[in-house]
Coordinates of N, CA and C in Angstrom, one line a residue:
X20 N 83.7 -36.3 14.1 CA 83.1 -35.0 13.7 C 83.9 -34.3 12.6
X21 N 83.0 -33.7 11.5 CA 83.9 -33.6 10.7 C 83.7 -31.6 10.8
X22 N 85.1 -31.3 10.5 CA 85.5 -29.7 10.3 C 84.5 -29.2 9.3
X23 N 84.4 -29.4 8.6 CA 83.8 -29.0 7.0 C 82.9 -30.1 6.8
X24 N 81.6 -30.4 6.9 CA 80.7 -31.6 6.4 C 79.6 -31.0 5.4
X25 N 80.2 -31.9 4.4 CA 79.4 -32.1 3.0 C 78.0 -32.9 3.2
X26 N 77.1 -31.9 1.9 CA 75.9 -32.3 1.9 C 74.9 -32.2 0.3
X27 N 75.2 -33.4 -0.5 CA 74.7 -33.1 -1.7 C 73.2 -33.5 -1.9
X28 N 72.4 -32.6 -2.5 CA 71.2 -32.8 -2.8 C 71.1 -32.5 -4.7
X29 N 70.5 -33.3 -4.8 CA 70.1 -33.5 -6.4 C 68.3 -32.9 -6.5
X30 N 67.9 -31.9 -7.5 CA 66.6 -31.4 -8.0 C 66.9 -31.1 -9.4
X31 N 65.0 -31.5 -9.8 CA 64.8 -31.5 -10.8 C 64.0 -29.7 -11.3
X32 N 64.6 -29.2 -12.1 CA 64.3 -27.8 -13.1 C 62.7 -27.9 -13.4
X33 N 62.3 -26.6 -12.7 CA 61.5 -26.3 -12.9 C 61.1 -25.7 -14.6
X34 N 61.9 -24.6 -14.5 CA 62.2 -24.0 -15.9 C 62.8 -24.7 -17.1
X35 N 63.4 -24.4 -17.8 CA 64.1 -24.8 -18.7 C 65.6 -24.4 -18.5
X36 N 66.2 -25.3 -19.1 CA 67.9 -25.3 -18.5 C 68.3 -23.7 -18.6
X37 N 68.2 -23.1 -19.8 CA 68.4 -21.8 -19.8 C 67.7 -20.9 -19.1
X38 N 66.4 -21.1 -19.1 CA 65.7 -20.1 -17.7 C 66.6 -20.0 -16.1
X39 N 66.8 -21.8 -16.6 CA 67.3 -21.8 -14.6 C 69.2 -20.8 -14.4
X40 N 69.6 -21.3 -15.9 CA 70.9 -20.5 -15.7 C 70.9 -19.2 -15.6
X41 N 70.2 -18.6 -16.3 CA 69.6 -17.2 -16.5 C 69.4 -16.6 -15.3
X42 N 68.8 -17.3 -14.8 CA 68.0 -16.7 -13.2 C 69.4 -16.5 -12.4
X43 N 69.9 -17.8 -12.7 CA 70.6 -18.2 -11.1 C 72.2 -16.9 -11.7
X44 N 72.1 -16.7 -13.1 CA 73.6 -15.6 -13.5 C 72.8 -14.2 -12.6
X45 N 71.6 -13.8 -12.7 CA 70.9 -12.8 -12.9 C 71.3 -12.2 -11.4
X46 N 70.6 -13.4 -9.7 CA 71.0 -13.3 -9.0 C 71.9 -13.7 -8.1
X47 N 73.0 -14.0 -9.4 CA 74.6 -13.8 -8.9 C 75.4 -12.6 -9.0
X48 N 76.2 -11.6 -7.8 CA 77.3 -11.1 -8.1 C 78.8 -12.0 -8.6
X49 N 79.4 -11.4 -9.3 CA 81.0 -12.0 -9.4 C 81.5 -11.8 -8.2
X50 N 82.1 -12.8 -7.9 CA 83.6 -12.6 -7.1 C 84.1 -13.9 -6.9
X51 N 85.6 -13.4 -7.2 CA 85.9 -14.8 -7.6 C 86.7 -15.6 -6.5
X52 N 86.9 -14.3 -5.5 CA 87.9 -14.6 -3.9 C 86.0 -15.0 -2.8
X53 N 85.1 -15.5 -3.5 CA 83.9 -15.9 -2.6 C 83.9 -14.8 -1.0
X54 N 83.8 -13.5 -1.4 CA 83.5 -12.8 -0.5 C 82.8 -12.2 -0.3
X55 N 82.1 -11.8 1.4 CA 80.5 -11.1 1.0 C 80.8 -9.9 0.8
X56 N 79.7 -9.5 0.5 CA 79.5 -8.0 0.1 C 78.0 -7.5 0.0
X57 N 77.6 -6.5 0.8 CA 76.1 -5.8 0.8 C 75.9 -5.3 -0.5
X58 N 74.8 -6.5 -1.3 CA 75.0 -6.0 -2.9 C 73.0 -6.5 -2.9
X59 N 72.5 -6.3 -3.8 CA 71.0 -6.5 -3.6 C 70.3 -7.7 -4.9
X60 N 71.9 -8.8 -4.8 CA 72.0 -9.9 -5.3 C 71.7 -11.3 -4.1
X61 N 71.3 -12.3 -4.4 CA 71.2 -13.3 -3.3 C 72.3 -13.6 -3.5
X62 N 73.4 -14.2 -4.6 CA 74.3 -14.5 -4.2 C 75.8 -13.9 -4.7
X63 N 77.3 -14.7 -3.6 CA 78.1 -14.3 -4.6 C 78.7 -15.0 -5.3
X64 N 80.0 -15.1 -6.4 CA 80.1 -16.2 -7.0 C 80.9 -16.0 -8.3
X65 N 81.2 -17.5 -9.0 CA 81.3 -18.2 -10.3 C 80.5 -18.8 -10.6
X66 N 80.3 -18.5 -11.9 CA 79.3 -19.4 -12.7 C 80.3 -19.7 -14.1
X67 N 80.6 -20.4 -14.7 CA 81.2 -21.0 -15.6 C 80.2 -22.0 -16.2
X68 N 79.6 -22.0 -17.2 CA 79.1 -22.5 -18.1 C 77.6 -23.2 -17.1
X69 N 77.6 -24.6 -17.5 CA 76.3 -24.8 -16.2 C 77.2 -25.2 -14.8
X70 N 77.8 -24.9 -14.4 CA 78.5 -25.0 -13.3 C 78.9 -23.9 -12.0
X71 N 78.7 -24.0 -11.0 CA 78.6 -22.8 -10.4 C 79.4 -23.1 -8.7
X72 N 79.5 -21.9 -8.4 CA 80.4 -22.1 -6.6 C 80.0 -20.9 -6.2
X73 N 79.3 -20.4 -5.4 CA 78.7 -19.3 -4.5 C 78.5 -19.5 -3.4
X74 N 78.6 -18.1 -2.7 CA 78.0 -18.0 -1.1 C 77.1 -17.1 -1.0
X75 N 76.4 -17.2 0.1 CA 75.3 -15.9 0.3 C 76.3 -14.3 0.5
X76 N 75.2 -13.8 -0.2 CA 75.6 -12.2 -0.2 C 75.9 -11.7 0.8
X77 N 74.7 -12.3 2.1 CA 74.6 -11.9 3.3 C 76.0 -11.6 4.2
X78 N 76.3 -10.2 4.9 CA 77.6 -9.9 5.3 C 77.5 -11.1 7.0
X79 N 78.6 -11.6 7.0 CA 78.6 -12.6 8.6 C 77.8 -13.9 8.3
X80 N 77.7 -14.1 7.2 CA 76.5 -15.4 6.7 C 77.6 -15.9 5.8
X81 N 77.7 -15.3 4.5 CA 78.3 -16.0 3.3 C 79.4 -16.7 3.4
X82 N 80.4 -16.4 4.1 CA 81.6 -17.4 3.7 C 81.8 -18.5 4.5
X83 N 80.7 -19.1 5.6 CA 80.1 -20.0 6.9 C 80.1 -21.0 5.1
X84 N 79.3 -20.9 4.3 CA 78.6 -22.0 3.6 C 78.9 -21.8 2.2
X85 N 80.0 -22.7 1.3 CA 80.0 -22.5 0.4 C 79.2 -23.7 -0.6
X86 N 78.4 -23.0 -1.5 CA 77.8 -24.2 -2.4 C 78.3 -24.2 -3.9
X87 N 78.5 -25.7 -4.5 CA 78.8 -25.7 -5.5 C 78.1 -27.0 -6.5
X88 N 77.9 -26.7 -8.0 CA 77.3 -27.5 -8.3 C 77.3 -27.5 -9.7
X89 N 76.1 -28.1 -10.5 CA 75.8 -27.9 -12.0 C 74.5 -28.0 -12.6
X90 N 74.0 -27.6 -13.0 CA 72.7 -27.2 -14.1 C 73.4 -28.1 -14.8
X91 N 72.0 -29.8 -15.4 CA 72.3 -30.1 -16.7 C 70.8 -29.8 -17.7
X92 N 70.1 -30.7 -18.3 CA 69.4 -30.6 -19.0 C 67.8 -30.2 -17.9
X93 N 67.8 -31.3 -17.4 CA 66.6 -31.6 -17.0 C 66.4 -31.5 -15.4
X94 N 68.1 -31.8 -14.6 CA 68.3 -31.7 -13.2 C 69.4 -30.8 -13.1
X95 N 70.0 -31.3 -11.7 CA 70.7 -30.2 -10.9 C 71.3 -30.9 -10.0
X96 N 72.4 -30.6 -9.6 CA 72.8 -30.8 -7.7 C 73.6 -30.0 -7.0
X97 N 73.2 -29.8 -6.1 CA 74.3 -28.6 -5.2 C 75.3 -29.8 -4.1
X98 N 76.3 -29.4 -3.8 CA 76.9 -29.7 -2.7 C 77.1 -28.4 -2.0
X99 N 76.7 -28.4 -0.4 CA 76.7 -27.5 0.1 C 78.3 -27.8 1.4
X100 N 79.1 -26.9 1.5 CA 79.8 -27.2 2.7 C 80.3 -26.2 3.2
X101 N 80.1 -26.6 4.5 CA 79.7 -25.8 5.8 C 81.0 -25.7 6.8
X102 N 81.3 -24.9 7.2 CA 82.3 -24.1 8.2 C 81.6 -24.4 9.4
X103 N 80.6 -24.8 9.9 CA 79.9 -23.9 10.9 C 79.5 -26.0 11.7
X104 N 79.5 -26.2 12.3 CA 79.4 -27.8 13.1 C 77.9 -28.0 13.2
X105 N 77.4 -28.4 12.5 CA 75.7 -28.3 12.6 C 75.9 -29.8 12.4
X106 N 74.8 -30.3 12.6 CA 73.6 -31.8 12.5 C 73.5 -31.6 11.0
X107 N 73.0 -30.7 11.1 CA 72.0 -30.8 9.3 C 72.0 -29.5 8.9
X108 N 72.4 -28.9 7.9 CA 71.8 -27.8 7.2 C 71.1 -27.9 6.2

């Protein structure tokens, strides 16, 4: 059983690379200690160029699941990992 179990999924952009980064800066807050905060953003976070590490905004939610990943041209992938001993998220 693992403490922390990783879960990468790879998607293809709907938008254009800049639409999708756009969106995804738009609903990001900064923070760079990944902590929640009641803010009327989905998420919180770094974004550094097409690369990104966020948690949900949600207070008692966000720091359970941290995801990180990268925007290239045409795809994407997240790695999500989880605090919390689930089967599957």
């Amino acid at each position: 059983m693992k403490l922390f179990p990783t879960k990468r999924l790879e998607f293809r952009l709907i938008d254009t690379h800049e639409d999708t980064l756009n969106t995804l800066a738009r609903r990001t807050g900064k923070s760079e200690n990944l902590t929640s905060q009641n803010t009327e953003k989905s998420f919180r976070g770094v974004l550094e160029g097409n690369q990104f590490k966020l948690i949900s905004s949600a207070i008692g939610r966000g720091a359970f699941c941290v995801v990180t990943g990268a925007i290239d041209a045409d795809r994407g992938y997240v790695e999500n990992e989880s605090a919390l001993l689930a089967k599957d998220i």
